Short mmCIF file of C-alpha atoms in Angstrom, two decimals:
data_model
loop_
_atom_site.label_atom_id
_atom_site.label_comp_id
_atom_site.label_asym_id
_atom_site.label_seq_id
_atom_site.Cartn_x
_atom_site.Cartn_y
_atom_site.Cartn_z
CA UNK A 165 0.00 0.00 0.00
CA UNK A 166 1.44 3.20 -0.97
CA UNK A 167 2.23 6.25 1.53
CA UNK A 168 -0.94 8.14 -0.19
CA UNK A 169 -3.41 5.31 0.51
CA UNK A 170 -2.13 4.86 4.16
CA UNK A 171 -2.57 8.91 4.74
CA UNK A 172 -6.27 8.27 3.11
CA UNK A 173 -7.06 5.22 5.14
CA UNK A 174 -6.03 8.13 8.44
CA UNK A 175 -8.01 10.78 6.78
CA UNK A 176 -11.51 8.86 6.64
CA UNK A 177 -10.66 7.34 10.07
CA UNK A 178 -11.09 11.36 11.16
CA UNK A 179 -14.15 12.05 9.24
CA UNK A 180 -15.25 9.30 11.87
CA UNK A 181 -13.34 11.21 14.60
CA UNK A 182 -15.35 14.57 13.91
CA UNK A 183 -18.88 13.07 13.25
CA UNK A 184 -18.59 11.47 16.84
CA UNK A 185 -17.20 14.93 18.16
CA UNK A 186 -20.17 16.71 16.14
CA UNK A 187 -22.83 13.87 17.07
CA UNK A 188 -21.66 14.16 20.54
CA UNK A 189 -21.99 17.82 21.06
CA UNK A 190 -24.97 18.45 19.22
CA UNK A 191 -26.93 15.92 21.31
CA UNK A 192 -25.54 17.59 23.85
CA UNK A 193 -26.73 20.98 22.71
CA UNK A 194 -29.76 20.15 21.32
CA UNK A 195 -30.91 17.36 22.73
CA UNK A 196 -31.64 13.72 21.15
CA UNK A 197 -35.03 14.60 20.37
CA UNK A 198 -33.96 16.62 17.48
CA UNK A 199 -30.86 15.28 16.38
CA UNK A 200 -32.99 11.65 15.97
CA UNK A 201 -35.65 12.91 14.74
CA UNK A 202 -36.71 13.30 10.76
CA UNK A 203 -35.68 16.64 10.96
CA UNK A 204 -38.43 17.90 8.91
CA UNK A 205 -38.52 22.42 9.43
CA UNK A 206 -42.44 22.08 10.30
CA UNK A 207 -41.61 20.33 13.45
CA UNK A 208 -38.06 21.81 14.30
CA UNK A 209 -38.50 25.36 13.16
CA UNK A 210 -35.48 25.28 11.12
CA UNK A 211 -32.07 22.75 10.04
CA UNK A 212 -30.53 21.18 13.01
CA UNK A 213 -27.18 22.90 12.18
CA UNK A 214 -29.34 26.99 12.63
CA UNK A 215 -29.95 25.32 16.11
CA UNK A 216 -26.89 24.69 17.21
CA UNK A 217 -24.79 26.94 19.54
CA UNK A 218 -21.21 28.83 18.60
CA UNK A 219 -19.03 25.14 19.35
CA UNK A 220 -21.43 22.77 18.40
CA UNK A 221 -21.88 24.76 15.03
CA UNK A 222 -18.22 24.80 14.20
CA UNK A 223 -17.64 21.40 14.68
CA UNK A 224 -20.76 20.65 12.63
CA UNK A 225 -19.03 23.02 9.83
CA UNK A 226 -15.83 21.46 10.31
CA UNK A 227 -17.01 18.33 9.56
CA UNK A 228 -18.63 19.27 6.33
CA UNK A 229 -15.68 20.92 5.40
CA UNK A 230 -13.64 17.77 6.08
CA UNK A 231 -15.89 16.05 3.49
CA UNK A 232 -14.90 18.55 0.92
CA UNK A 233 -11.49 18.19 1.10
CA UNK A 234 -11.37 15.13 1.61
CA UNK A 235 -13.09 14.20 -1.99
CA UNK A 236 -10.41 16.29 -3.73
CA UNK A 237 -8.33 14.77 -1.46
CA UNK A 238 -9.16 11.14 -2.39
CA UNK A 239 -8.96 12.22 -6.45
CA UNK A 240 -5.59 13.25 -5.65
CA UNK A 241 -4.58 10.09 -4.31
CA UNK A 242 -6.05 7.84 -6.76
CA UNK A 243 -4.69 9.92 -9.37
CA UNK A 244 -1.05 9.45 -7.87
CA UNK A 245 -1.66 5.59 -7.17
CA UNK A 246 -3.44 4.51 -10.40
CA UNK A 247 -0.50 6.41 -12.00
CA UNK A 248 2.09 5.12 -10.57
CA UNK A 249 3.51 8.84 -9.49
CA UNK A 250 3.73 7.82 -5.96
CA UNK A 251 7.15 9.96 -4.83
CA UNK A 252 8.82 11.18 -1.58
CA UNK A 253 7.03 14.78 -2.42
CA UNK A 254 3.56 13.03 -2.98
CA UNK A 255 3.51 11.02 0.50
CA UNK A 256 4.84 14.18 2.02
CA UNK A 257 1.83 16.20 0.52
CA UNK A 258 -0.30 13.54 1.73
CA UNK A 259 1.40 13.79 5.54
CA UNK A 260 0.51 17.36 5.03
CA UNK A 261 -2.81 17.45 4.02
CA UNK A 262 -3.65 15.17 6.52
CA UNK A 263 -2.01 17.15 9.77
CA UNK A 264 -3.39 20.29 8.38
CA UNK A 265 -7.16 18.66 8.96
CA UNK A 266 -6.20 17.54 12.42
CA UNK A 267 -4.86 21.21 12.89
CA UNK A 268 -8.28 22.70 11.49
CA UNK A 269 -10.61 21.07 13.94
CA UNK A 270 -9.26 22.80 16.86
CA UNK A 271 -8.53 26.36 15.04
CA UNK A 272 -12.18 26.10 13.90
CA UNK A 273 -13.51 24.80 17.29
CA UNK A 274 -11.75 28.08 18.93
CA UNK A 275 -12.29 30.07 15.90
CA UNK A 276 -9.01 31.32 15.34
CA UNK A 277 -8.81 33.71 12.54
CA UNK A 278 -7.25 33.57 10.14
CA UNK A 279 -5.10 30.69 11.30
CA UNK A 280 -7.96 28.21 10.49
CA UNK A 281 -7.73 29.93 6.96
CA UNK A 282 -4.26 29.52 6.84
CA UNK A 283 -4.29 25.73 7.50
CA UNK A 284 -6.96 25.33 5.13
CA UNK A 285 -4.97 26.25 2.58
CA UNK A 286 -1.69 24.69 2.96
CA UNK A 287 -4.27 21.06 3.19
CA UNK A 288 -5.63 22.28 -0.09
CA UNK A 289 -2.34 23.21 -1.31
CA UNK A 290 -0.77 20.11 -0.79
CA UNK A 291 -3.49 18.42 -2.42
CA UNK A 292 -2.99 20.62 -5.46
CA UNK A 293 0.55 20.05 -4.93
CA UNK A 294 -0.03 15.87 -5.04
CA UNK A 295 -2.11 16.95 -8.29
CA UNK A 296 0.06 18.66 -9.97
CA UNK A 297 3.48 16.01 -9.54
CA UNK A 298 0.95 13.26 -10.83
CA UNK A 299 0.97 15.16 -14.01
CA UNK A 300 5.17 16.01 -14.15
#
């Protein structure tokens, strides 16, 4: 298994990470009775996530956010695998992307700006970065 896929195998293990941190708080915010529930606006009012407080929100963002990246993310690496471009550079883009997601829950959670901005970028960067070597 190459670097890349390892990295991936990490990065979907925290999209698990943050939707129990999420799950966890917003039951904890909310309540049970409308996180389980069919969520439908006539009986809640509005989406779960317009419900939730400051924290609970962020790590409900972050989480999306995770599953952004984390497609382009995946492209990159199957693009670099199927390829055979797997390098030094690529796993340490990979290494990268993934400790600038681990970085972002935290800078979003306390809303540090713009250092959550910042370490978006250099994950998105290094995924561009894996991108672009796959091509060279």
């Amino acid at each position: 298994m190459t670097t890349e896929i390892t990295v991936l195998t990490y990065a979907a293990l925290l999209q698990v990470v943050q939707f129990a941190l999420m799950s966890i708080s917003a039951n904890l915010d909310v309540g049970p009775g409308k996180t389980m529930s069919p969520r439908d606006p006539s009986r809640l009012g509005k989406p779960v996530q317009e419900l939730l407080s400051e924290k609970p929100g962020r790590l409900f963002r972050a989480f999306n956010n995770h599953f952004e990246g984390l497609i382009l993310f995946t492209i990159a690496v199957v693009v670099v695998t199927l390829g055979e471009q797997s390098t030094g550079f690529t796993a340490i883009c990979a290494w990268v992307y993934l400790g600038a997601r681990i970085l972002y829950i935290p800078a979003y959670y306390y809303g540090l700006a713009p250092g959550r901005s910042i370490i978006w970028f250099v994950g998105f960067l290094a995924t561009v970065f894996m991108l672009l070597a796959a091509l060279v």
